[in-house]
Coordinates of C-alpha atoms in Angstrom, one line a residue:
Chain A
X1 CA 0.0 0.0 0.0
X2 CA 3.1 2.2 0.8
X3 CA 4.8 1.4 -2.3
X4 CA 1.2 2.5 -4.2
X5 CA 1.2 5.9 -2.7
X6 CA 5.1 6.3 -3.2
X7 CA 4.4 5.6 -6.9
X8 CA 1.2 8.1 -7.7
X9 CA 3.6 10.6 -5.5
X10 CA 6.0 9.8 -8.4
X11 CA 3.9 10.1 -10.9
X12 CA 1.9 13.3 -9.9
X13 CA 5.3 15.1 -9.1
X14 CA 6.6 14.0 -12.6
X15 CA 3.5 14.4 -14.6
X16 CA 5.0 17.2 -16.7
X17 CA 8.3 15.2 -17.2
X18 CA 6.4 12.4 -17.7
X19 CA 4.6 14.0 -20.9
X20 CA 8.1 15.3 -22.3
X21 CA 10.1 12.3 -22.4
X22 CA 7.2 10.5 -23.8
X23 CA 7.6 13.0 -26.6
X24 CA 10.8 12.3 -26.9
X25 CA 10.3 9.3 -26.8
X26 CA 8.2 9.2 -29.6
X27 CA 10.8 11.8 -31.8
X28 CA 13.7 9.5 -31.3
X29 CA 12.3 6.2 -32.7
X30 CA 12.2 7.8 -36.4
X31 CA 15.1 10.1 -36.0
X32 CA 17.1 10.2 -38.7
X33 CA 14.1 9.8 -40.9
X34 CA 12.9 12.5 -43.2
X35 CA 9.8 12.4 -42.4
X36 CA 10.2 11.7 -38.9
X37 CA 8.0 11.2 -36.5
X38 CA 4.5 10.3 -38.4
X39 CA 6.4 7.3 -39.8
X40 CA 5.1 5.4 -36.7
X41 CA 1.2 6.3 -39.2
X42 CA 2.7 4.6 -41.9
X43 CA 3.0 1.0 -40.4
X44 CA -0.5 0.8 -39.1
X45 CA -1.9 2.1 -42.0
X46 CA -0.5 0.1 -44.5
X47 CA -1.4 -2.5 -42.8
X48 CA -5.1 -1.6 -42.2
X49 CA -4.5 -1.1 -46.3
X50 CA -3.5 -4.3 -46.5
X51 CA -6.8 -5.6 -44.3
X52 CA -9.3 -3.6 -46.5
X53 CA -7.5 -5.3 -49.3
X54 CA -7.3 -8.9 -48.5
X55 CA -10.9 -9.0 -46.8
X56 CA -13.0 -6.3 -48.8
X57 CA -11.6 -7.4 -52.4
X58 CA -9.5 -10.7 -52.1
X59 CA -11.7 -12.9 -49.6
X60 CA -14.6 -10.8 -50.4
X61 CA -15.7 -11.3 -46.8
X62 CA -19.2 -9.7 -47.1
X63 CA -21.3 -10.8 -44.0
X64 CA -22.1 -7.3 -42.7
X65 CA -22.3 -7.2 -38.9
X66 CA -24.8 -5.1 -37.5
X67 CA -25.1 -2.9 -40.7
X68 CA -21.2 -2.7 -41.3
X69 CA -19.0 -3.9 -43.3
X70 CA -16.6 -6.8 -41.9
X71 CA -13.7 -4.1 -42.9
X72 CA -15.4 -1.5 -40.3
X73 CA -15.5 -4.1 -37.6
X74 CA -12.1 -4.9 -38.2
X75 CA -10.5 -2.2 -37.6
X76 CA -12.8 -0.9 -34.7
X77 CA -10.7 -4.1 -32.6
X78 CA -7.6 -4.2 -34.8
X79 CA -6.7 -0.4 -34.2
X80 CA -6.5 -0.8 -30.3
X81 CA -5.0 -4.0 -30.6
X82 CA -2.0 -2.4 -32.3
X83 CA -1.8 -0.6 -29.2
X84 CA -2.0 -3.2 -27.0
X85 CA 0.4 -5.5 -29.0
X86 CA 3.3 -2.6 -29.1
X87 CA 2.5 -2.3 -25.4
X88 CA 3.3 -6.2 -24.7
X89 CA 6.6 -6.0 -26.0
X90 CA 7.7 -1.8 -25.4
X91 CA 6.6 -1.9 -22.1
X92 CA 8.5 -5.1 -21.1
X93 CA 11.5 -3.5 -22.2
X94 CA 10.8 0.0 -21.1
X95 CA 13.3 -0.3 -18.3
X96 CA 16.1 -1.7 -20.6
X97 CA 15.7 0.5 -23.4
X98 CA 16.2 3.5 -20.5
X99 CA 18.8 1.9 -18.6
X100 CA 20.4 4.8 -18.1
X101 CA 17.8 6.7 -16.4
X102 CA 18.3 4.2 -14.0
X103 CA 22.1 3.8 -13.7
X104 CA 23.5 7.3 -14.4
X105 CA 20.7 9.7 -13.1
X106 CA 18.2 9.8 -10.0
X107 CA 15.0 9.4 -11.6
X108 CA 12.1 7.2 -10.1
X109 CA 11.6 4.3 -12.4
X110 CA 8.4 3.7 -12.2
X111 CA 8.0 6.8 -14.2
X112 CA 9.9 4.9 -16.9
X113 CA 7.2 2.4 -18.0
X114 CA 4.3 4.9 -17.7
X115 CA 5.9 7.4 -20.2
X116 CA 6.7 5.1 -23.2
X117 CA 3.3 4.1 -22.4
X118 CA 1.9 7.5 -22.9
X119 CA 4.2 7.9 -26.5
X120 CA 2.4 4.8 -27.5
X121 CA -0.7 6.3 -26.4
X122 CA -0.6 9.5 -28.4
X123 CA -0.2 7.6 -31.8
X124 CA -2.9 5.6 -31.0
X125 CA -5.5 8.2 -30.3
X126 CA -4.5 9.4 -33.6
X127 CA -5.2 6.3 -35.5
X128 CA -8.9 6.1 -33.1
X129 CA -9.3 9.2 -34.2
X130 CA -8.8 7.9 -38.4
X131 CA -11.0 5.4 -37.7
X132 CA -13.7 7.1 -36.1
X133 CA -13.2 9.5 -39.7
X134 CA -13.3 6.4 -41.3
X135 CA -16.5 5.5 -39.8
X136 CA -18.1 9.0 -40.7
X137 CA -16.9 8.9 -44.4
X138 CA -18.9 5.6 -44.9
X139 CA -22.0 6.8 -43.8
X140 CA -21.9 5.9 -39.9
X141 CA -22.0 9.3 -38.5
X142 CA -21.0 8.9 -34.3
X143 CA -23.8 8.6 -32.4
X144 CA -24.4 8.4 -27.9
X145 CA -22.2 5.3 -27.7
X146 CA -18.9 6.8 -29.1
X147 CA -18.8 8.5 -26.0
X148 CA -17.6 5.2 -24.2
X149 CA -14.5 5.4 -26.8
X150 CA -12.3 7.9 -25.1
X151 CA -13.6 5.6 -21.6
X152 CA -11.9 2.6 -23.2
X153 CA -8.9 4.2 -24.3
X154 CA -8.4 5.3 -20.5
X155 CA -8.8 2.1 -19.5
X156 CA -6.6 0.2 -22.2
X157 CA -4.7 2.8 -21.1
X158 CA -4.3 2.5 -17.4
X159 CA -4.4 -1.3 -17.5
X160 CA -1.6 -1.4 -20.3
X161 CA 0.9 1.1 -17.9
X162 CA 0.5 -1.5 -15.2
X163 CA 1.4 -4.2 -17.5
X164 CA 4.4 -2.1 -18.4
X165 CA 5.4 -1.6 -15.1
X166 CA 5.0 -5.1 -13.9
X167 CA 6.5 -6.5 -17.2
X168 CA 9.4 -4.2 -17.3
X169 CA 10.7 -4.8 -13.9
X170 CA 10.1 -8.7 -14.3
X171 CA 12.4 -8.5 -18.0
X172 CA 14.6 -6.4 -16.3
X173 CA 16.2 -9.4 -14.2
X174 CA 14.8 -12.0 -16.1
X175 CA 15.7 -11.9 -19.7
X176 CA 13.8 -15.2 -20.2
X177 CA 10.6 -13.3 -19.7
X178 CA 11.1 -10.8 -22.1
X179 CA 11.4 -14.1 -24.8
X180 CA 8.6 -15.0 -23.5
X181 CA 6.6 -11.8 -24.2
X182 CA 8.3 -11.6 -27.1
X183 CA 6.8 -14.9 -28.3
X184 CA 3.3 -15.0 -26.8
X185 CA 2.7 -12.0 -28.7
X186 CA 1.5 -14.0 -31.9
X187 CA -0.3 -16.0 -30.0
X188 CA -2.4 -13.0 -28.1
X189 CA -3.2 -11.8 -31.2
X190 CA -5.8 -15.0 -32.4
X191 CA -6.9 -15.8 -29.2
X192 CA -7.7 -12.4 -28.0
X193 CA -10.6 -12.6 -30.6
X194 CA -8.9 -9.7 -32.4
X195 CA -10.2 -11.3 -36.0
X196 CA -13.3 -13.0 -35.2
X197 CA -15.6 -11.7 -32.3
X198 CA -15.1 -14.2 -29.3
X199 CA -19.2 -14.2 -28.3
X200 CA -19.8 -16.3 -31.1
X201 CA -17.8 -19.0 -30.2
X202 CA -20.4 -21.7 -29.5
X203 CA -18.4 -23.5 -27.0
X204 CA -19.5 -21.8 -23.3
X205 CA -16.3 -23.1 -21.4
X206 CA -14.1 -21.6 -23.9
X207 CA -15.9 -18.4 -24.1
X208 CA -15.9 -17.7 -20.8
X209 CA -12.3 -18.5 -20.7
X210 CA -11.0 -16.3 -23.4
X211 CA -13.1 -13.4 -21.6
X212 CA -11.1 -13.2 -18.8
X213 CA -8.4 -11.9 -21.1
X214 CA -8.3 -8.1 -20.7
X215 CA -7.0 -7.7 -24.5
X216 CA -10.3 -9.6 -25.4
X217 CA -12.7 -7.7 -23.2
X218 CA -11.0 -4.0 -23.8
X219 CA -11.3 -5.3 -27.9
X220 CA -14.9 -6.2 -27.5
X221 CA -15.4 -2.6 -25.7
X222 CA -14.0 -0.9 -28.4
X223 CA -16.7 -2.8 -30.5
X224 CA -19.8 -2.4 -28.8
X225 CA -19.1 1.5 -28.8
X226 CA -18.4 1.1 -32.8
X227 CA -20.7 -1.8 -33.8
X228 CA -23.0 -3.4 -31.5
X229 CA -23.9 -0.4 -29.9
X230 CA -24.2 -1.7 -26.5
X231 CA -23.3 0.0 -22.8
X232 CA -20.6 -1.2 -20.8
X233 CA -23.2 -2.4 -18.3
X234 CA -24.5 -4.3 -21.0
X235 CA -21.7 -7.1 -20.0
X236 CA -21.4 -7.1 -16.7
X237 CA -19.2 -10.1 -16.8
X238 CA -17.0 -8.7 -18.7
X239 CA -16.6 -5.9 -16.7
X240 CA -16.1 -7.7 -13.3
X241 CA -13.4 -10.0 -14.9
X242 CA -11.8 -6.6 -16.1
X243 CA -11.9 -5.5 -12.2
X244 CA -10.4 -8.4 -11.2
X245 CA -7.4 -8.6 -13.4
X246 CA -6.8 -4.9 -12.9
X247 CA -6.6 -5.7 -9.1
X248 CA -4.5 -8.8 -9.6
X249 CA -2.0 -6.6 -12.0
X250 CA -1.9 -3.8 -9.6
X251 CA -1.1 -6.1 -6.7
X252 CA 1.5 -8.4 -8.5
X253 CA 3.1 -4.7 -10.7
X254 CA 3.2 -2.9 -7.0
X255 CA 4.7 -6.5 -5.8
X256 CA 7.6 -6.5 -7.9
X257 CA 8.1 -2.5 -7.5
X258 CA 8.5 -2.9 -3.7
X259 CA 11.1 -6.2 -4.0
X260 CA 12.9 -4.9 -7.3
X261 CA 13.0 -0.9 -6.9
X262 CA 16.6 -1.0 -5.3
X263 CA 17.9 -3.8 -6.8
X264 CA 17.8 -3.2 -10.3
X265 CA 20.3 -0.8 -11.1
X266 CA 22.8 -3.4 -9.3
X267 CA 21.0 -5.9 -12.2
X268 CA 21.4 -3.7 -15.4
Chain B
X1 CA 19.2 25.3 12.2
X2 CA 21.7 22.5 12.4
X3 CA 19.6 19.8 10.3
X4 CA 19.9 22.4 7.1
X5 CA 23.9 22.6 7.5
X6 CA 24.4 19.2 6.4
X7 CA 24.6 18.2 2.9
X8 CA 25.0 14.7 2.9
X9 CA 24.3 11.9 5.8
X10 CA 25.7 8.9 5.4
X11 CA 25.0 6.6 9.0
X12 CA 25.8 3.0 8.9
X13 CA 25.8 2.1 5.1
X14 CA 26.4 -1.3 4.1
X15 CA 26.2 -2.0 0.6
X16 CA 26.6 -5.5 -0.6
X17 CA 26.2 -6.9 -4.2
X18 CA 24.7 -10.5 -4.7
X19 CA 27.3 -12.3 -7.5
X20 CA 25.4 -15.2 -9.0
X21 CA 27.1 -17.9 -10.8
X22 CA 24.9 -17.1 -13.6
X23 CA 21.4 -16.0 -15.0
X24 CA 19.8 -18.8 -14.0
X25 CA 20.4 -18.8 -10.5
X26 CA 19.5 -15.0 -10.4
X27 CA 16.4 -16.0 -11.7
X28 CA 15.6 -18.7 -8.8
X29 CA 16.8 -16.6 -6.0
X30 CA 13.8 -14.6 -6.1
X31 CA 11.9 -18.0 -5.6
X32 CA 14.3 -20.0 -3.6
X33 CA 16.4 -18.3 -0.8
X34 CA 19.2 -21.1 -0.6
X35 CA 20.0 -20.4 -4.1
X36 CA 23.9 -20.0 -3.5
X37 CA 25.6 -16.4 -4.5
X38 CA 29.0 -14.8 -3.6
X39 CA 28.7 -11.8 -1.5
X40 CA 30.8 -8.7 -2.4
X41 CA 30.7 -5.7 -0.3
X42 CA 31.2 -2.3 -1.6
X43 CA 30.7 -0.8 1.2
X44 CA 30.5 -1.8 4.9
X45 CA 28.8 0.2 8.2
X46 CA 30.2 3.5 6.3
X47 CA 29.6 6.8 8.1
X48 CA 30.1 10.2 7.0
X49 CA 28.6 13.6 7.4
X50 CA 29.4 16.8 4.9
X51 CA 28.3 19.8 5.8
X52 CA 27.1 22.6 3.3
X53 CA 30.2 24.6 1.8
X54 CA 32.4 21.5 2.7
X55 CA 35.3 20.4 0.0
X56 CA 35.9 17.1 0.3
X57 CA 38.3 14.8 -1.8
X58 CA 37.8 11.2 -1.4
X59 CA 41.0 9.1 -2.0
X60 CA 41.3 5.4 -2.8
X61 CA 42.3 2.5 -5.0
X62 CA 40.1 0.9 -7.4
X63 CA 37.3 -1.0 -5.4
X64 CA 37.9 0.9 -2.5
X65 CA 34.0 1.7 -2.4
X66 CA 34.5 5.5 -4.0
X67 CA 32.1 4.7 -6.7
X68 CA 29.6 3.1 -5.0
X69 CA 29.6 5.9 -2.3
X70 CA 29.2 8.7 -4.8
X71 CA 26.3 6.9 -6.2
X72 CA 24.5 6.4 -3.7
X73 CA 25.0 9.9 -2.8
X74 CA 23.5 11.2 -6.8
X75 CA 20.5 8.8 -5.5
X76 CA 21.5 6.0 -8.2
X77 CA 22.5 3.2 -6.0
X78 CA 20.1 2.1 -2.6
X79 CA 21.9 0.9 0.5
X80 CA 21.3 -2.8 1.7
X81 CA 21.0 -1.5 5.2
X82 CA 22.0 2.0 6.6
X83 CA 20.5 5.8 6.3
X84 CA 21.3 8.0 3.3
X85 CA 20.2 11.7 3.4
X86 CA 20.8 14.4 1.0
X87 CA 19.8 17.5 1.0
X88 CA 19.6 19.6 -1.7
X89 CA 20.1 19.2 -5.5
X90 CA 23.2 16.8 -6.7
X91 CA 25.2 17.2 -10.1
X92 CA 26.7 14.3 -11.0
X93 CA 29.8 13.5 -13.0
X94 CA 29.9 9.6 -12.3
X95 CA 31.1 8.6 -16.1
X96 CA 32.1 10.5 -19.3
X97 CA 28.4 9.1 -20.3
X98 CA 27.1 11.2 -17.9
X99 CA 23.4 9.8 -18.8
X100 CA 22.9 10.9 -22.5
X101 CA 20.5 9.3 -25.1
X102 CA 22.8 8.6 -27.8
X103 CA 20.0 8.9 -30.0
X104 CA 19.3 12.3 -29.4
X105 CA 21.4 15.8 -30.2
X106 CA 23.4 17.5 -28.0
X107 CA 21.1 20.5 -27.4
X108 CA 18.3 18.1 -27.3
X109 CA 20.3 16.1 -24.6
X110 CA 20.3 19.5 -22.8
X111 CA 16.8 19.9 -22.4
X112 CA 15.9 16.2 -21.7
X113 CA 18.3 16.3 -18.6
X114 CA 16.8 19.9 -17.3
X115 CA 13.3 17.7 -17.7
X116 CA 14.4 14.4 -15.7
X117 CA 16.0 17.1 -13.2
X118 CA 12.1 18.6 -12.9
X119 CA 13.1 22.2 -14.5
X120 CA 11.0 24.4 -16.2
X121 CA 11.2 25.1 -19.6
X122 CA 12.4 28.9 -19.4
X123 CA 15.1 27.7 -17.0
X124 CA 16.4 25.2 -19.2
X125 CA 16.2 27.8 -22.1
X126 CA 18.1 30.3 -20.0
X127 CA 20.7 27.5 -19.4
X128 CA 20.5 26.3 -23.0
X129 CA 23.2 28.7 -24.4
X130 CA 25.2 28.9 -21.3
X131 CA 25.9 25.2 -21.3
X132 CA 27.1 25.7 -25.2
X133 CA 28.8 28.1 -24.6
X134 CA 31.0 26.4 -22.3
X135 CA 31.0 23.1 -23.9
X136 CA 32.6 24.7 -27.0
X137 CA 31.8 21.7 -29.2
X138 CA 30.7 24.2 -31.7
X139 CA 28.0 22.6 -34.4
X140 CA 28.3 19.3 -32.8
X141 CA 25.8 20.7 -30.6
X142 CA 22.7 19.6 -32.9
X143 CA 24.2 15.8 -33.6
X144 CA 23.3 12.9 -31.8
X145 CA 25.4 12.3 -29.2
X146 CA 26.3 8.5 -30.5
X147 CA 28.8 10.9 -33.1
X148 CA 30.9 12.4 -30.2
X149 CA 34.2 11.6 -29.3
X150 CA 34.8 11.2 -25.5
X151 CA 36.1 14.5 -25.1
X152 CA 33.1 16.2 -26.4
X153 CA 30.5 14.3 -23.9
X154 CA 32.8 14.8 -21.0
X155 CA 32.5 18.5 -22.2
X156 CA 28.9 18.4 -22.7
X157 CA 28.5 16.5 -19.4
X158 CA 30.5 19.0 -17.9
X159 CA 29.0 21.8 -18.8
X160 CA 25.5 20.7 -18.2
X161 CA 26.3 19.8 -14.8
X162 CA 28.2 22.6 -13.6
X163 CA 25.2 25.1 -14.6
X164 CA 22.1 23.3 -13.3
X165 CA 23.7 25.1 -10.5
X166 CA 23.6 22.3 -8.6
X167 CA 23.8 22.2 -4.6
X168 CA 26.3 19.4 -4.0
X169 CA 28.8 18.4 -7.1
X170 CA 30.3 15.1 -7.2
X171 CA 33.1 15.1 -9.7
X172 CA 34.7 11.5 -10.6
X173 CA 37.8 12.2 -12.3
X174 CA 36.2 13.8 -15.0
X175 CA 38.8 16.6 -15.0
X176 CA 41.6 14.5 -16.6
X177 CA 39.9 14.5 -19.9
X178 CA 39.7 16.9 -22.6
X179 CA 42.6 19.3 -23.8
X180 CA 44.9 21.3 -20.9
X181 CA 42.5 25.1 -21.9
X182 CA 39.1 22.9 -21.3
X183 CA 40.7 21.0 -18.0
X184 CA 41.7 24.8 -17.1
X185 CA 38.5 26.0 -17.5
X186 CA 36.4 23.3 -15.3
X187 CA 38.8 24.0 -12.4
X188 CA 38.1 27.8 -13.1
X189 CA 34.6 27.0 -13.2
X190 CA 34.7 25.0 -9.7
X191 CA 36.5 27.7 -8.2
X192 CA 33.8 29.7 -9.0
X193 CA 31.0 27.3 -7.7
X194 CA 33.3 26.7 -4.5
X195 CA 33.5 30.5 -4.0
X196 CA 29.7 30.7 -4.2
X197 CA 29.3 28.2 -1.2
X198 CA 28.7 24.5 -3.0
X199 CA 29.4 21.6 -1.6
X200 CA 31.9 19.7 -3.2
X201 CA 32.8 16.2 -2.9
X202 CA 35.7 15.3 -5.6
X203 CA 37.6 11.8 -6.2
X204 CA 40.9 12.0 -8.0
X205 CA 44.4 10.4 -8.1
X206 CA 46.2 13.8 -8.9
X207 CA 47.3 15.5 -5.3
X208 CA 47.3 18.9 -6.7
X209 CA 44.3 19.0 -7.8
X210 CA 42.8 17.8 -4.5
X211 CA 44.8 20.0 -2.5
X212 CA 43.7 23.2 -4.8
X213 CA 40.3 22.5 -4.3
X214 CA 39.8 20.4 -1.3
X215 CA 39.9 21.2 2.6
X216 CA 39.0 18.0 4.2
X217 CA 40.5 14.8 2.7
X218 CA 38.8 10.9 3.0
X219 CA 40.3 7.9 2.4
X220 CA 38.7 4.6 1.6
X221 CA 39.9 1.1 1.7
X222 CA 38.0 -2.0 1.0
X223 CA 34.9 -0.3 1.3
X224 CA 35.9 1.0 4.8
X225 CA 37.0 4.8 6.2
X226 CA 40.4 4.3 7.1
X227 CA 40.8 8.1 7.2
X228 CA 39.3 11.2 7.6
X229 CA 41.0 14.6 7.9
X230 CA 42.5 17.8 6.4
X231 CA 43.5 17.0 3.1
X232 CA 47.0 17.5 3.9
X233 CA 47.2 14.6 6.3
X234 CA 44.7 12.2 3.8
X235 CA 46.7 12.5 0.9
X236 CA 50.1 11.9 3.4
X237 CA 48.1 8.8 4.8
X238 CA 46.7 7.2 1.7
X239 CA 50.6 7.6 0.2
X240 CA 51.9 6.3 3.2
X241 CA 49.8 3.5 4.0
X242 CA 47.7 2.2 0.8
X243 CA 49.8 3.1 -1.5
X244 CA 53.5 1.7 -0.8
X245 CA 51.3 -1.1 1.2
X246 CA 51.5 -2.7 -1.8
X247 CA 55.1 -2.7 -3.0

């Protein structure tokens, strides 16, 4: 509980420093690039290209869900998916990539996760943003439930800087870990009900199993706000098991924090 | 009245690194406690006390526990058991790296420091050219840092740590680098800082240069005080007894 309060002291009291290095952050990826930063755009949106192509005109997948097009409810999971898959794999090696906030200057590292968090966030808006254009442009002008949108992004959000911080202090000393996120990634993406919607699976055991996945439940948000047009309360389930994880990740992050905080610039 | 006079607090600091055979049995230790490791320690029941103003220069081999000290002074390293206090704002030169993002430019390097040290953005602007100015690394300035040569970082490091006008300067041999006009002018520079009341804590081999700026001398051994004096009498002691120990 201590170590909770020591790190939202942290947090509030680097807030503006927080927000700058996440900017940085963000600038030094595509340094060195003449176009420079919106090159992190380009990735996402070819591939979304490469979606509309292979679904809309190759596979000619045309079994409209809910009035839209299998391409607009693809991308209303994929596009915070991509999110959520960078996050996996950045935040585990947030602490790594900034070992030398740890080992050369006094800064608190629990900062460290949350701001390459937040760089990944800001590109991410901008691509919900696209979408949400995308949306409009075919006819589906926003409506009451979009207003859950911006909800779901805070809690992708908030869940995704605990992962960080959990995951990057656990890679930090354990190298074998950060394989291992490094692999399971693949394997988050089709059972996470990212290409096919997980509440159609007939199959109640497994269904109920793949909700408890936070990527699957924070995907299907995402969707009912787009598509299905449902409330959050509309799933209670869901939203309990999205409680409990965010409890469990909390405890286990804060866990680490308090056993690893000292010890890991004597690790890197 | 007498809490705010001292700098730095050290009481009772041990400081012990856990060597594991290998990665593996790093990895079960936090699982298993009988997991078997070698024990070094840096640093063992150290005590010292600086008080604001104080110049001190710490003396001592390689592995003496100077390092490790001036770490966990800057806030980098945590003590295994012990009390570390500081009071007031610490610049750093630990390593000619000095914590820069290769990736980024010099000047950009500038203003991501004055942001981990919490400054505002006007201050660091009003810093920005002093810093250049006495880095003198000329266009360099806007290239990453990967493209420097040592003697330009140690510059830039320098210079940015000298003008965040920092409360307590640790300075870790830094000063042998660089040509003899730039190693002139950081000794010009912490003359000045000493002259306007900083606490100064400075490890070096070179004598003269802890006698011209240092008062009180420190000696370390084996992660141990062995001494603690005028500088006079440390740098007589650690020639006397640690170095010629050895021969």
């Amino acid at each position: 509980m201590k170590t909770l309060k020591k790190i939202t002291i942290e947090h509030i009291r680097y807030r503006k420093t927080i927000l700058k290095l996440a900017k940085a952050d963000l600038i030094k990826t595509y340094k060195g690039t003449v176009l420079g930063w919106p090159w992190v755009l380009v990735r996402p949106i070819m591939t979304l290209g490469v979606y509309y192509f292979a679904f809309s005109i190759g596979l000619k997948v045309s079994s409209p869900v809910n009035d839209y097009s299998f391409f607009l409810w693809l991308i209303a999971g994929v596009v915070p998916w991509f999110y959520m898959r960078d996050i996996l794999t950045a935040g585990a090696s947030s602490i790594r990539k900034y070992k030398f906030l740890v080992t050369k200057i006094k800064y608190p590292i629990s900062t460290i996760p949350t701001f390459v968090c937040v760089s990944n966030l800001i590109v991410n808006c901008i691509l919900i943003i696209l979408v949400m254009i995308v949306f409009i442009l075919l006819g589906h002008s926003p409506d009451i439930y979009w207003i859950q949108i911006p909800f779901y992004i805070l809690v992708m959000f908030v869940i995704f800087s605990i992962w960080s911080l959990f995951s990057g202090i656990v890679a930090t000393v354990s190298n074998d870990f950060m394989q291992l996120v490094k692999s399971s990634v693949i394997i988050m993406f089709w059972m996470s009900g990212v290409m096919y919607d997980v509440n159609s699976i007939n199959s109640e055991i497994i269904r109920n199993i793949m909700l408890i996945n936070p990527i699957t439940i924070i995907i299907n948000g995402f969707r009912d706000a787009f598509i299905y047009k449902e409330w959050i309360w509309d799933s209670p389930n869901e939203f309990i098991n999205l409680c409990v994880i965010f409890i469990i990740m909390l405890f286990l992050a804060v866990f680490c924090y308090k056993k690893l905080e000292h010890e890991i610039v004597d690790i890197l | 009245m007498r809490e705010d006079m001292t700098s730095v607090q050290i009481k009772n600091v041990t400081k012990n690194y856990r060597l594991f055979k290998n990665e593996r049995n790093r990895f079960l230790s936090f699982f298993d406690k009988n997991i078997e490791y070698k024990e070094k320690k840096a640093l063992s029941n150290v005590s010292l006390k600086i008080n604001k103003g104080e110049l001190v220069a710490l003396f001592g081999k390689n592995g003496a526990g100077k390092s490790t000290l001036l770490k966990m002074i800057t806030g980098v390293v945590y003590p295994s058991e012990g009390i570390v206090r500081i009071n007031g704002r610490v610049g750093a030169l630990l390593e000619l790296t000095a914590g820069f993002d290769p990736e980024l430019t010099g000047r950009e390097n500038i203003y991501f420091r004055g942001d981990v040290f919490g400054m505002r953005e006007e201050e660091i602007k009003f810093l920005e050219d002093k810093i250049i100015d006495f880095a003198e690394i000329g266009e360099y300035i806007d290239q990453p840092v990967r493209t420097y040569s040592s003697g330009m970082k140690a510059r830039l490091g320098f210079a940015i740590n000298i003008n965040i006008e920092p409360d307590i300067l640790i300075v870790d041999e830094t000063l042998s680098v660089g040509d003899r006009a730039f190693r002139e002018k950081c000794r010009n520079a912490i003359t000045q800082k000493i002259y306007d009341g900083i606490t100064f804590i400075f490890v070096t081999h070179s004598l003269s240069d802890a006698k011209r700026f240092c008062k009180r001398g420190v000696v370390m051994k084996n992660g141990c005080i062995v001494f603690d004096g005028s500088v006079q009498d440390a740098a007589d002691f650690y020639n006397k007894n640690i170095l010629k120990q050895n021969k």
